[in-house]
mmCIF file with all atom_site columns, C-alpha atoms and ligand atoms in Angstrom:
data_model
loop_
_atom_site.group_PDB
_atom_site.id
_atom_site.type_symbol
_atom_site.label_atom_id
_atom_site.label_alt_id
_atom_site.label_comp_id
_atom_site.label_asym_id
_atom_site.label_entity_id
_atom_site.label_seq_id
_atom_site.pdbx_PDB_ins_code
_atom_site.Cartn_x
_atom_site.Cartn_y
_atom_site.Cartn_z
_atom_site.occupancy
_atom_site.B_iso_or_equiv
_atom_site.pdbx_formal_charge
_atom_site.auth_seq_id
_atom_site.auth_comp_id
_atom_site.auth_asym_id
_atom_site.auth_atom_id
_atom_site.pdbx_PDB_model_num
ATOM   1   C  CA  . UNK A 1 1   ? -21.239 -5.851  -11.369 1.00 0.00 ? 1   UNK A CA  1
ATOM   2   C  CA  . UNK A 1 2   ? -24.720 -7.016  -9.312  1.00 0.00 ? 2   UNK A CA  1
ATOM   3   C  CA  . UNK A 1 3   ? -26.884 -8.804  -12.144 1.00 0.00 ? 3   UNK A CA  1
ATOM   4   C  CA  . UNK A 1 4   ? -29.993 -6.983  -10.925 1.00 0.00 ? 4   UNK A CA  1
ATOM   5   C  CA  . UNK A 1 5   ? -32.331 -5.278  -13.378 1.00 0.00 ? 5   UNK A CA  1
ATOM   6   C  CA  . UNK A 1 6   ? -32.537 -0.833  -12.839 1.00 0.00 ? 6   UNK A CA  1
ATOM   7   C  CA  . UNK A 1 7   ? -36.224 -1.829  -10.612 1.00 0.00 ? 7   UNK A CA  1
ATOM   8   C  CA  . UNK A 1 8   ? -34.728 -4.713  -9.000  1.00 0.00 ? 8   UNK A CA  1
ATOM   9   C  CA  . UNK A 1 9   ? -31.803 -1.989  -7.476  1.00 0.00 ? 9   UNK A CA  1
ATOM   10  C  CA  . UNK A 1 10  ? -34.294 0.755   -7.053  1.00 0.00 ? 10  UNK A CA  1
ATOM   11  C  CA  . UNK A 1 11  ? -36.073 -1.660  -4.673  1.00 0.00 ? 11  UNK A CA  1
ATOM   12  C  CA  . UNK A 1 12  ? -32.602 -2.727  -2.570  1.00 0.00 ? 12  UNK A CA  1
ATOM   13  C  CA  . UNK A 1 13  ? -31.515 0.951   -2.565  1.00 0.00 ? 13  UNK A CA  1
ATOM   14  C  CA  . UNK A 1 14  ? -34.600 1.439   -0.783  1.00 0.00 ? 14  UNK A CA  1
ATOM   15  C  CA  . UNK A 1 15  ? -34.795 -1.466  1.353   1.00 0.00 ? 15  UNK A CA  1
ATOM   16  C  CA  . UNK A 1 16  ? -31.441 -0.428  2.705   1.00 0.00 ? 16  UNK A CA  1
ATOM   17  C  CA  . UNK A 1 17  ? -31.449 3.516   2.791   1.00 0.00 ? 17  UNK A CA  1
ATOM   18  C  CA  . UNK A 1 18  ? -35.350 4.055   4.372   1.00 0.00 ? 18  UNK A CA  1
ATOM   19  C  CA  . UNK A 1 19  ? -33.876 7.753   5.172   1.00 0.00 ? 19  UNK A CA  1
ATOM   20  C  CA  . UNK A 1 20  ? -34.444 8.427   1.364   1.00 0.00 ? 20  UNK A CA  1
ATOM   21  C  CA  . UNK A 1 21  ? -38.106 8.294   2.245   1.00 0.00 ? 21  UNK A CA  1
ATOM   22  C  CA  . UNK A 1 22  ? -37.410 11.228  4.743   1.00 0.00 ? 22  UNK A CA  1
ATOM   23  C  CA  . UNK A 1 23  ? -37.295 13.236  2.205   1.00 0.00 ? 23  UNK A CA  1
ATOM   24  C  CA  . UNK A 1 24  ? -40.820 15.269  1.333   1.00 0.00 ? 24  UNK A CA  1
ATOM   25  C  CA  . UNK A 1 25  ? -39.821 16.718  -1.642  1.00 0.00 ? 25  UNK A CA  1
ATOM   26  C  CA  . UNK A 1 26  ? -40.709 13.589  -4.346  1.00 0.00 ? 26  UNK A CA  1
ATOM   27  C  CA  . UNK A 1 27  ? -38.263 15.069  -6.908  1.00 0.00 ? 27  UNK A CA  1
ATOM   28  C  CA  . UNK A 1 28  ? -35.363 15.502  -4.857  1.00 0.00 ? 28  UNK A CA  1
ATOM   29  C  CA  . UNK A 1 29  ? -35.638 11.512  -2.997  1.00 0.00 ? 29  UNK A CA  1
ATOM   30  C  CA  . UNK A 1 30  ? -36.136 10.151  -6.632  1.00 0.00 ? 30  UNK A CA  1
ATOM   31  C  CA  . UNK A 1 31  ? -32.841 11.847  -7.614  1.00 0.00 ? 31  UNK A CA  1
ATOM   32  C  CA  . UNK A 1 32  ? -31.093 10.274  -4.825  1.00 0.00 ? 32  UNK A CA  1
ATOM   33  C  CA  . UNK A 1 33  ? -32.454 7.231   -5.379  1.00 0.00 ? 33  UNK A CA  1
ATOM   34  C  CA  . UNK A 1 34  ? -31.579 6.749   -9.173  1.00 0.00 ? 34  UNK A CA  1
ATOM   35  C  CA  . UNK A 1 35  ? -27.880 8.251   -8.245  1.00 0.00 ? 35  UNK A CA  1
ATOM   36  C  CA  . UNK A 1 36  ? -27.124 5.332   -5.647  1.00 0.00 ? 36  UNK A CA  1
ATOM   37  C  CA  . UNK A 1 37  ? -29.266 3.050   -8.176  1.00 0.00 ? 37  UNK A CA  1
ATOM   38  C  CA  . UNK A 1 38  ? -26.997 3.809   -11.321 1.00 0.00 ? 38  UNK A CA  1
ATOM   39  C  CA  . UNK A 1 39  ? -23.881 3.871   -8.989  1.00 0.00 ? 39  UNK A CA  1
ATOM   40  C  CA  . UNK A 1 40  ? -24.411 0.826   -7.809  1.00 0.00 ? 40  UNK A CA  1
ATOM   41  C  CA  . UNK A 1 41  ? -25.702 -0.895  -10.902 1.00 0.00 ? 41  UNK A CA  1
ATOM   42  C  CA  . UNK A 1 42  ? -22.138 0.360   -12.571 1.00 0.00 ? 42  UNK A CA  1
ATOM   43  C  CA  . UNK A 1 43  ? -19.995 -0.875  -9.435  1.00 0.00 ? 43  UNK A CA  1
ATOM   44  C  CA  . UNK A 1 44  ? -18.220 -4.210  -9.096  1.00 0.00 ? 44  UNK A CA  1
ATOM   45  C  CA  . UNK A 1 45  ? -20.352 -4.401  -5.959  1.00 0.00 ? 45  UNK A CA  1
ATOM   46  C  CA  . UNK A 1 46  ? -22.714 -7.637  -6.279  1.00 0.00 ? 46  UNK A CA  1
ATOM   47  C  CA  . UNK A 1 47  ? -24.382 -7.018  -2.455  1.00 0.00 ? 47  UNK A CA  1
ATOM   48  C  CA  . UNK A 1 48  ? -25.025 -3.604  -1.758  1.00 0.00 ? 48  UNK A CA  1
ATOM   49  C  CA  . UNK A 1 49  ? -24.442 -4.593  1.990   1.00 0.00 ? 49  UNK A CA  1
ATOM   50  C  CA  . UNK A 1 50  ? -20.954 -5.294  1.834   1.00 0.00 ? 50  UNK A CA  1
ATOM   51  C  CA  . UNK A 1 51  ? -18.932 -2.301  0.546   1.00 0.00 ? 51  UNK A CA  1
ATOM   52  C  CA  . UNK A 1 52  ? -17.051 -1.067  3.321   1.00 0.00 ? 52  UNK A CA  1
ATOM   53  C  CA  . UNK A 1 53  ? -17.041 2.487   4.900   1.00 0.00 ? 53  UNK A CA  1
ATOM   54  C  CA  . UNK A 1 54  ? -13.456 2.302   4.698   1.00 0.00 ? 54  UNK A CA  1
ATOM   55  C  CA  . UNK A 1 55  ? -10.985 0.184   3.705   1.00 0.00 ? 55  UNK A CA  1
ATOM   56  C  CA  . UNK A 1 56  ? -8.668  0.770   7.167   1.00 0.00 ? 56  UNK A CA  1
ATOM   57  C  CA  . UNK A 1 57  ? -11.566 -0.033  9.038   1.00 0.00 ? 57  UNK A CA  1
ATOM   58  C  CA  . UNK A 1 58  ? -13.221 -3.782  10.094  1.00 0.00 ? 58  UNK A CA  1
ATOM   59  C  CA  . UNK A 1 59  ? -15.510 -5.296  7.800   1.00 0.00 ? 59  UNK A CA  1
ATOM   60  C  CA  . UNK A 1 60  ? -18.762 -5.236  9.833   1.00 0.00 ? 60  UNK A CA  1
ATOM   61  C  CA  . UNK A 1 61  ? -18.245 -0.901  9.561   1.00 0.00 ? 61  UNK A CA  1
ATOM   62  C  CA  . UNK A 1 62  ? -20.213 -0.302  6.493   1.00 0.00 ? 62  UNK A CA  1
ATOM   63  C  CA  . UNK A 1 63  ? -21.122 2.046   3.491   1.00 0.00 ? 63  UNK A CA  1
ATOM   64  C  CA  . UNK A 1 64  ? -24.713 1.257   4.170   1.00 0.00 ? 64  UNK A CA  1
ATOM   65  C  CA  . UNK A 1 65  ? -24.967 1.665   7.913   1.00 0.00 ? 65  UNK A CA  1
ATOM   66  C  CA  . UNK A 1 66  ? -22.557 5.029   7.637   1.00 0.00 ? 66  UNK A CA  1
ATOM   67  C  CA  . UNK A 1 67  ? -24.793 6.454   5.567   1.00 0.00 ? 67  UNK A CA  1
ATOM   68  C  CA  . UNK A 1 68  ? -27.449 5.821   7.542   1.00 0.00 ? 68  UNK A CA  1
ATOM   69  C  CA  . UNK A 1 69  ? -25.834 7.216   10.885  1.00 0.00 ? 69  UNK A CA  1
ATOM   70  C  CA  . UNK A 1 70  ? -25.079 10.376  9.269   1.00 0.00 ? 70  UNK A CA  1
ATOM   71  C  CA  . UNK A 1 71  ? -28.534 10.892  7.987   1.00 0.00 ? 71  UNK A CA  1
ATOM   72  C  CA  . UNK A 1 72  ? -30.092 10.153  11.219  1.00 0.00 ? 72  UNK A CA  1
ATOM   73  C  CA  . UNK A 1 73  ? -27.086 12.673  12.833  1.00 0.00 ? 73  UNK A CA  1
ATOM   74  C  CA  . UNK A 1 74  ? -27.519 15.230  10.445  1.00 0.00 ? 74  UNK A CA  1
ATOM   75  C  CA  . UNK A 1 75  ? -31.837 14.982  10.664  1.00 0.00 ? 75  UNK A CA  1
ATOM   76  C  CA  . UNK A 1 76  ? -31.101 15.657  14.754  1.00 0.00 ? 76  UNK A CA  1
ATOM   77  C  CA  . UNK A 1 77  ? -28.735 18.524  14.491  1.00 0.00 ? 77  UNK A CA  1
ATOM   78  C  CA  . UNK A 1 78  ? -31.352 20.290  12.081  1.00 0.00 ? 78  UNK A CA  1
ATOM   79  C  CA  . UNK A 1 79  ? -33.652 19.547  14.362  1.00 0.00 ? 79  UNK A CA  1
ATOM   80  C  CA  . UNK A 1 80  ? -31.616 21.400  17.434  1.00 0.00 ? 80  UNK A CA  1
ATOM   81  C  CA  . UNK A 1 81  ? -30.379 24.032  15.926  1.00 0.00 ? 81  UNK A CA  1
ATOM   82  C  CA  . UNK A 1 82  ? -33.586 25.333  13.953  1.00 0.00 ? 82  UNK A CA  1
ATOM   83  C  CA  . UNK A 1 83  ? -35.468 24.679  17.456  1.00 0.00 ? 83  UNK A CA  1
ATOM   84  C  CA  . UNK A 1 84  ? -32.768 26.440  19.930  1.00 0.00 ? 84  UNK A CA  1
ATOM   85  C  CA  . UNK A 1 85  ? -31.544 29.212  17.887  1.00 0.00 ? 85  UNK A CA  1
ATOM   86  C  CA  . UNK A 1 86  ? -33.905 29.396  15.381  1.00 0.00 ? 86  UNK A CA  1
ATOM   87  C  CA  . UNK A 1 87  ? -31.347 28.948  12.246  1.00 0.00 ? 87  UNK A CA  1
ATOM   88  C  CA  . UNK A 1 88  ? -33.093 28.273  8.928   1.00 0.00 ? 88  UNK A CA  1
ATOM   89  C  CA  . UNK A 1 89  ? -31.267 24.909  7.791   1.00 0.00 ? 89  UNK A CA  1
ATOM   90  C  CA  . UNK A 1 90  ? -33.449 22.731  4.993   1.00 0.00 ? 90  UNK A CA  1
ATOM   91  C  CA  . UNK A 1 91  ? -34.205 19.373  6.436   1.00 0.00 ? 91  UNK A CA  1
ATOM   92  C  CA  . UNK A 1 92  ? -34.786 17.808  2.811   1.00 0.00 ? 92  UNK A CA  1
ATOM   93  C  CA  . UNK A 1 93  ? -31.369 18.905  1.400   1.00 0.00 ? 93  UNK A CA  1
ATOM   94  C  CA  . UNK A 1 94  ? -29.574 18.247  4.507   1.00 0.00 ? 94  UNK A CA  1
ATOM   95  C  CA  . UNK A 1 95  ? -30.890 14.775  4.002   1.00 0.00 ? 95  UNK A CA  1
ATOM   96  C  CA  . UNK A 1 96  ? -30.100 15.103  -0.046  1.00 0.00 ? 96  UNK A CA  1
ATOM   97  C  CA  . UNK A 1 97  ? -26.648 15.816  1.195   1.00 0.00 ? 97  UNK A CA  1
ATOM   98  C  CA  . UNK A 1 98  ? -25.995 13.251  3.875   1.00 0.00 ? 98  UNK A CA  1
ATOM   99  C  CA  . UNK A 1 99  ? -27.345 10.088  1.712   1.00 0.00 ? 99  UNK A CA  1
ATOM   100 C  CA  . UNK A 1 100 ? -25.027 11.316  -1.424  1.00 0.00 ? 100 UNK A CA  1
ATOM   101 C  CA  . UNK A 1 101 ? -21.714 12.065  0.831   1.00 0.00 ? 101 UNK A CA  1
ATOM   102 C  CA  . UNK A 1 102 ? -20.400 9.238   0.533   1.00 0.00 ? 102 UNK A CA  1
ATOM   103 C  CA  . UNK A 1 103 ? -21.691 7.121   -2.634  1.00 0.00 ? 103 UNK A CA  1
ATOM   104 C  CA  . UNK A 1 104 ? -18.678 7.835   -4.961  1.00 0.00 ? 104 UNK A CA  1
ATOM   105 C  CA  . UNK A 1 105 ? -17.777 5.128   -2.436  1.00 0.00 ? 105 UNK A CA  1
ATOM   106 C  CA  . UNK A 1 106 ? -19.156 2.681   -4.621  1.00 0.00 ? 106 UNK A CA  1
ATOM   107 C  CA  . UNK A 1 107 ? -16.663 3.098   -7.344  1.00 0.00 ? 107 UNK A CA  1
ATOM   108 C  CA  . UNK A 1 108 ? -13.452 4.456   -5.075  1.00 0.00 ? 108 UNK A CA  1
ATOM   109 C  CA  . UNK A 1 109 ? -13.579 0.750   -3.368  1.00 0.00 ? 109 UNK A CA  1
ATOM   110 C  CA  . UNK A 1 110 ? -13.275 -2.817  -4.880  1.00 0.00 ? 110 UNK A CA  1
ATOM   111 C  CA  . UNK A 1 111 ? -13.155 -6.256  -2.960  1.00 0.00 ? 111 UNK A CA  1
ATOM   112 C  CA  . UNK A 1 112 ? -9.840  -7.339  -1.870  1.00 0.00 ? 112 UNK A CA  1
ATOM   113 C  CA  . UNK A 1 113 ? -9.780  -10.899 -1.401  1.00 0.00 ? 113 UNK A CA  1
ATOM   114 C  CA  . UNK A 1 114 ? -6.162  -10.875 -0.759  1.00 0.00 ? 114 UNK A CA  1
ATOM   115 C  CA  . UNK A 1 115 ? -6.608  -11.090 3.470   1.00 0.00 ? 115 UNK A CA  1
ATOM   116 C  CA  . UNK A 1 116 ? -4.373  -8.094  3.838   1.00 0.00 ? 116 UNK A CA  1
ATOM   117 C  CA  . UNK A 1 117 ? -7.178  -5.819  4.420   1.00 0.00 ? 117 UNK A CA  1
ATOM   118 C  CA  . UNK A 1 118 ? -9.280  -5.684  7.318   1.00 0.00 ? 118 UNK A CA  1
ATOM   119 C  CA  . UNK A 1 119 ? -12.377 -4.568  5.425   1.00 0.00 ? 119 UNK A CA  1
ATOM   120 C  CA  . UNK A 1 120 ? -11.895 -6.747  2.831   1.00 0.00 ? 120 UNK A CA  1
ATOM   121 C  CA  . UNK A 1 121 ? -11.661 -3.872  0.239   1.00 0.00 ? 121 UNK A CA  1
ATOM   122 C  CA  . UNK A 1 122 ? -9.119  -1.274  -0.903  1.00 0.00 ? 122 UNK A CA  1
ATOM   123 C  CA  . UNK A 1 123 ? -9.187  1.577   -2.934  1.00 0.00 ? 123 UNK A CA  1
ATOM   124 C  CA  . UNK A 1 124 ? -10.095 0.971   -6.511  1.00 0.00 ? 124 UNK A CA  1
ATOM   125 C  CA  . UNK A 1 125 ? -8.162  2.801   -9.828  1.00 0.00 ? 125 UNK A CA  1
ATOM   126 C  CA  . UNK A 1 126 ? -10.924 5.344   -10.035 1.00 0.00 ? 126 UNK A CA  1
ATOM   127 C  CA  . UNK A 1 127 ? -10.231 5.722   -5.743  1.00 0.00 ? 127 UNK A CA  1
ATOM   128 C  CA  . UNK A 1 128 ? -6.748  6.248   -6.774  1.00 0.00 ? 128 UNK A CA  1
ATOM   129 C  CA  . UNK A 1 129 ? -7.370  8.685   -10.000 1.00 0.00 ? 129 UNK A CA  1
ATOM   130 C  CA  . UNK A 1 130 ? -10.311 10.919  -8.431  1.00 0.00 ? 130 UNK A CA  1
ATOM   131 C  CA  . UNK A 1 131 ? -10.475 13.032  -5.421  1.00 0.00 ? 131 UNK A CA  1
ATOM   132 C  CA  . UNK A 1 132 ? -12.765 11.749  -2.906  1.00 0.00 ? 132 UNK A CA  1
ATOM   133 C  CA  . UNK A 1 133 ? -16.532 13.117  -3.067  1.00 0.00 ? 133 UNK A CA  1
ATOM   134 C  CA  . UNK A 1 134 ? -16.036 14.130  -6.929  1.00 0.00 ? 134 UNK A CA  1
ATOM   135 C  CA  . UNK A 1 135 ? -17.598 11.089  -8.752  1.00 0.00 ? 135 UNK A CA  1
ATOM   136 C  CA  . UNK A 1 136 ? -20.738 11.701  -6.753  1.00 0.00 ? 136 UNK A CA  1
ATOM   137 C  CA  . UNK A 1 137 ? -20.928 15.465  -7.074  1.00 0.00 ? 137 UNK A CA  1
ATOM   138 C  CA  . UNK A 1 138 ? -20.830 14.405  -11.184 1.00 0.00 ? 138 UNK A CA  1
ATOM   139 C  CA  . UNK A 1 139 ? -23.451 11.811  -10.864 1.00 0.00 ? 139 UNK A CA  1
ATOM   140 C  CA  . UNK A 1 140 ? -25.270 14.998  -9.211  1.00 0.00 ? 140 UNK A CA  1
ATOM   141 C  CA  . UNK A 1 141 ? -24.698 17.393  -12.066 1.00 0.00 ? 141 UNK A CA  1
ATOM   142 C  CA  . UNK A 1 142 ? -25.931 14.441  -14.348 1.00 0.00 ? 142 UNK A CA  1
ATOM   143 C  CA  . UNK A 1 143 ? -29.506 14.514  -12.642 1.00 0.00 ? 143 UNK A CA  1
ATOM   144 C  CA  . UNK A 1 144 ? -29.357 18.447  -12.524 1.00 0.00 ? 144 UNK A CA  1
ATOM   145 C  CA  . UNK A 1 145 ? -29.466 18.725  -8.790  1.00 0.00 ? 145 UNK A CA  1
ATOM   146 C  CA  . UNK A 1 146 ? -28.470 22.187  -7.925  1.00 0.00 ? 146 UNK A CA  1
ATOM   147 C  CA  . UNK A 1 147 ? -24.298 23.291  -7.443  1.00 0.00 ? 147 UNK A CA  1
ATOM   148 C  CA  . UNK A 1 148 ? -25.505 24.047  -3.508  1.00 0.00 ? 148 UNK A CA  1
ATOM   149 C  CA  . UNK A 1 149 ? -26.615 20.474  -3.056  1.00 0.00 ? 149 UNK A CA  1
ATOM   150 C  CA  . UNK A 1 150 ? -23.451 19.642  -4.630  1.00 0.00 ? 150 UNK A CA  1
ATOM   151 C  CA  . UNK A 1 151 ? -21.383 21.907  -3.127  1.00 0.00 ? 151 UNK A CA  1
ATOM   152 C  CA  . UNK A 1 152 ? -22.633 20.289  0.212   1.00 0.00 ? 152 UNK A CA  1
ATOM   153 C  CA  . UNK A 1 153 ? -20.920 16.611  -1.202  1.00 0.00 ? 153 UNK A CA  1
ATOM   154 C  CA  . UNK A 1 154 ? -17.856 18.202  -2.204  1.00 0.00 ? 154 UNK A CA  1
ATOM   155 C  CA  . UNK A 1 155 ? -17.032 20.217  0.823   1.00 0.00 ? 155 UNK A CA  1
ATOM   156 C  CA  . UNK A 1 156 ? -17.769 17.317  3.578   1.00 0.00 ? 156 UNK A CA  1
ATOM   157 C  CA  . UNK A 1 157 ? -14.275 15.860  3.261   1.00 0.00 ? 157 UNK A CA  1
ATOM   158 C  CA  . UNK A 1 158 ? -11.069 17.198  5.183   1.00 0.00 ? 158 UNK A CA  1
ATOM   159 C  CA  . UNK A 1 159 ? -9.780  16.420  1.846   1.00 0.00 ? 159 UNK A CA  1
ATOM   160 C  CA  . UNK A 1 160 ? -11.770 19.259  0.294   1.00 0.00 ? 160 UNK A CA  1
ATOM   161 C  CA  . UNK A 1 161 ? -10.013 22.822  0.026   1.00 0.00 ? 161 UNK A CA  1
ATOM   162 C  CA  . UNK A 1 162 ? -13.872 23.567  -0.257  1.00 0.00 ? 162 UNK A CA  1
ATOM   163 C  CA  . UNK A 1 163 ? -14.960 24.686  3.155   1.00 0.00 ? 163 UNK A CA  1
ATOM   164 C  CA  . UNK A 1 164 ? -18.984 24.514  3.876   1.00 0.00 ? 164 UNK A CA  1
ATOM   165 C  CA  . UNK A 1 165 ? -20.621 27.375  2.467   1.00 0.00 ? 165 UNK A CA  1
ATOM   166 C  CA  . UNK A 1 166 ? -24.754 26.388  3.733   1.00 0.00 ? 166 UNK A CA  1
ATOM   167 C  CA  . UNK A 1 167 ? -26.017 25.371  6.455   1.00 0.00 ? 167 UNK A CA  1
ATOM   168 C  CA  . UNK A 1 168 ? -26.782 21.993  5.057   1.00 0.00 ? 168 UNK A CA  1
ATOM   169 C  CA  . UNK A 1 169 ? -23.176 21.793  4.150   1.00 0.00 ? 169 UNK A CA  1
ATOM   170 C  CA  . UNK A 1 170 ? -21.576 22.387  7.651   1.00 0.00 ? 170 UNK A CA  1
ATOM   171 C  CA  . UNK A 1 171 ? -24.469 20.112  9.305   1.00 0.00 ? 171 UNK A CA  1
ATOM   172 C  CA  . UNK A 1 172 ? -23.213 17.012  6.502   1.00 0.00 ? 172 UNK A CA  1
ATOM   173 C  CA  . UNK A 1 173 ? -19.726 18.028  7.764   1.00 0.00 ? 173 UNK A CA  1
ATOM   174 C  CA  . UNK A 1 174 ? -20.096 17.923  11.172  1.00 0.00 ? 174 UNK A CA  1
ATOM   175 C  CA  . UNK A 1 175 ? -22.393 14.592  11.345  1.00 0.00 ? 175 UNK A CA  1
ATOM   176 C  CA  . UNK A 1 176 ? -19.492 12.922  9.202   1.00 0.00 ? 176 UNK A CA  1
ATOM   177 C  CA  . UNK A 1 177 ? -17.016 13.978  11.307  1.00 0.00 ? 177 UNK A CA  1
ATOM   178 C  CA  . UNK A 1 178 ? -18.980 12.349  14.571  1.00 0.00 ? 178 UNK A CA  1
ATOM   179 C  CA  . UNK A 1 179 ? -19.570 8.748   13.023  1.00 0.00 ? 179 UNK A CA  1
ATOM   180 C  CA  . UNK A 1 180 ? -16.741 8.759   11.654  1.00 0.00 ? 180 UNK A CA  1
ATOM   181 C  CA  . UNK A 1 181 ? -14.583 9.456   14.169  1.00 0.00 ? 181 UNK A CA  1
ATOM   182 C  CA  . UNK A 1 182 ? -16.393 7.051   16.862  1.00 0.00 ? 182 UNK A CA  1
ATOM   183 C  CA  . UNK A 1 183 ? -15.604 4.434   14.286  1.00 0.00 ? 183 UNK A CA  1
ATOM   184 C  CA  . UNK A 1 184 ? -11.836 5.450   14.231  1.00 0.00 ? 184 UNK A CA  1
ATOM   185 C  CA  . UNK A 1 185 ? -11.324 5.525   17.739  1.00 0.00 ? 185 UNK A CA  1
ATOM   186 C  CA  . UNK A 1 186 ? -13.116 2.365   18.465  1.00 0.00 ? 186 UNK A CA  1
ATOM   187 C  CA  . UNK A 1 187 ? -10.644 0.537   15.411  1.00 0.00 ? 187 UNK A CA  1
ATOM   188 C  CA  . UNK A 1 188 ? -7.246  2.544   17.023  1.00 0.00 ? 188 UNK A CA  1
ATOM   189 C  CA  . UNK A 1 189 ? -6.623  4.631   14.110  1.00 0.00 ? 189 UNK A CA  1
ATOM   190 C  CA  . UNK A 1 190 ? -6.312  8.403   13.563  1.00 0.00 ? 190 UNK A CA  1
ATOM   191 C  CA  . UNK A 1 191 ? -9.342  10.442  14.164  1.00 0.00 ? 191 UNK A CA  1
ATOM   192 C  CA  . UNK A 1 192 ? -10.641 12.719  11.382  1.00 0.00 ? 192 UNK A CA  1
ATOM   193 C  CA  . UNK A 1 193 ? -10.339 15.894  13.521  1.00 0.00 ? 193 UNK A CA  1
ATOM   194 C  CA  . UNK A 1 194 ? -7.134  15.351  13.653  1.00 0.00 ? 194 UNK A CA  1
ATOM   195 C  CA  . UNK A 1 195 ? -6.345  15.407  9.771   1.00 0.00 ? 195 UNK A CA  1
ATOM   196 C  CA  . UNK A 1 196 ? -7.720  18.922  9.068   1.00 0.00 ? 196 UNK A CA  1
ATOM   197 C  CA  . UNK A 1 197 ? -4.997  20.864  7.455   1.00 0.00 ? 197 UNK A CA  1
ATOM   198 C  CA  . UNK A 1 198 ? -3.557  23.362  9.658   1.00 0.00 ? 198 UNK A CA  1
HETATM 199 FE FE1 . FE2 B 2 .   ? -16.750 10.845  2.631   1.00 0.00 ? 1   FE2 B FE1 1
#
């Protein structure tokens, strides 16, 4: 567990995610803030910096910097498609979305000092107990976002029988599914595309 006091992770969270100040709605970025705050205050993560994306993939592929390419993916797909074909997608929940997709991470991984890992991390007991995407739609429900912005967490995975029902949902999907699977190709392993069910 960091030993950092709830301001002291408030202030990292920010340092590292600046995409949370994307987000005009005050209310909505504070909620994201506190859930990766509290999540990561309640991991066994002591530097934010280090959790990996995934456990298959190299170290240097991170939570952090996934997170952040998925924002920034999702923010220029919103950006096309309101401006070409004049869709109404919500730039602020997109961006709710994107920075929550992934931070049941936080508890699914631990470190794995063993060397047998190439991230340095595996999957954790909770990893192994919970489906992938519900811890964070929880933490969600805990800070009464609304079951749309959740439902946007919850359906991003190919693990999800949940397919995207929004707008904001399929954009999350989509921009997950592009830095992901540049990060699987480059590291030889199975793309994401390829796992959908049939
Ligand atoms: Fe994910």
């Amino acid at each position: 567990m960091p030993s950092v006091t709830p301001a002291e992770a408030d202030a990292r969270v920010r340092e590292h995610l600046p995409e949370i100040q994307w987000i005009k709605d005050r209310e909505l970025a504070e909620a994201v803030l506190r859930i990766w705050s509290r999540a990561w205050r309640t991991s066994v993560w002591a530097d934010l910096r280090t959790v990996p994306k995934s456990p298959d993939l190299p170290e240097r592929r991170t939570l952090i910097t996934h997170t952040r390419a998925v924002t920034q993916i999702a923010e220029r797909m919103v950006d096309v498609e309101t401006a070409l074909h004049g869709v109404s997608i919500d730039l602020d929940r997109t961006l709710a979305i994107a920075l929550l997709h992934d931070v049941c991470k936080l508890h699914e991984f631990a470190p794995d000092p063993s060397g047998d890992s190439p991230s340095g991390a595996r999957f954790s007991r909770t990893g192994r107990l919970y489906q992938h995407g519900y811890l964070g739609a929880q933490w969600m429900a805990e800070e009464g976002l609304d079951e749309e912005l959740i439902h946007g967490v919850l359906a991003h995975t190919p693990l999800s029988s949940v397919v995207p029902q929004t707008q904001e949902a399929v954009v999350v999907h989509y921009a997950d599914f592009v830095d992901s699977d540049v990060q699987l190709l480059d590291a030889g392993l199975r793309l994401f595309c390829k796992r959908r069910q049939p």
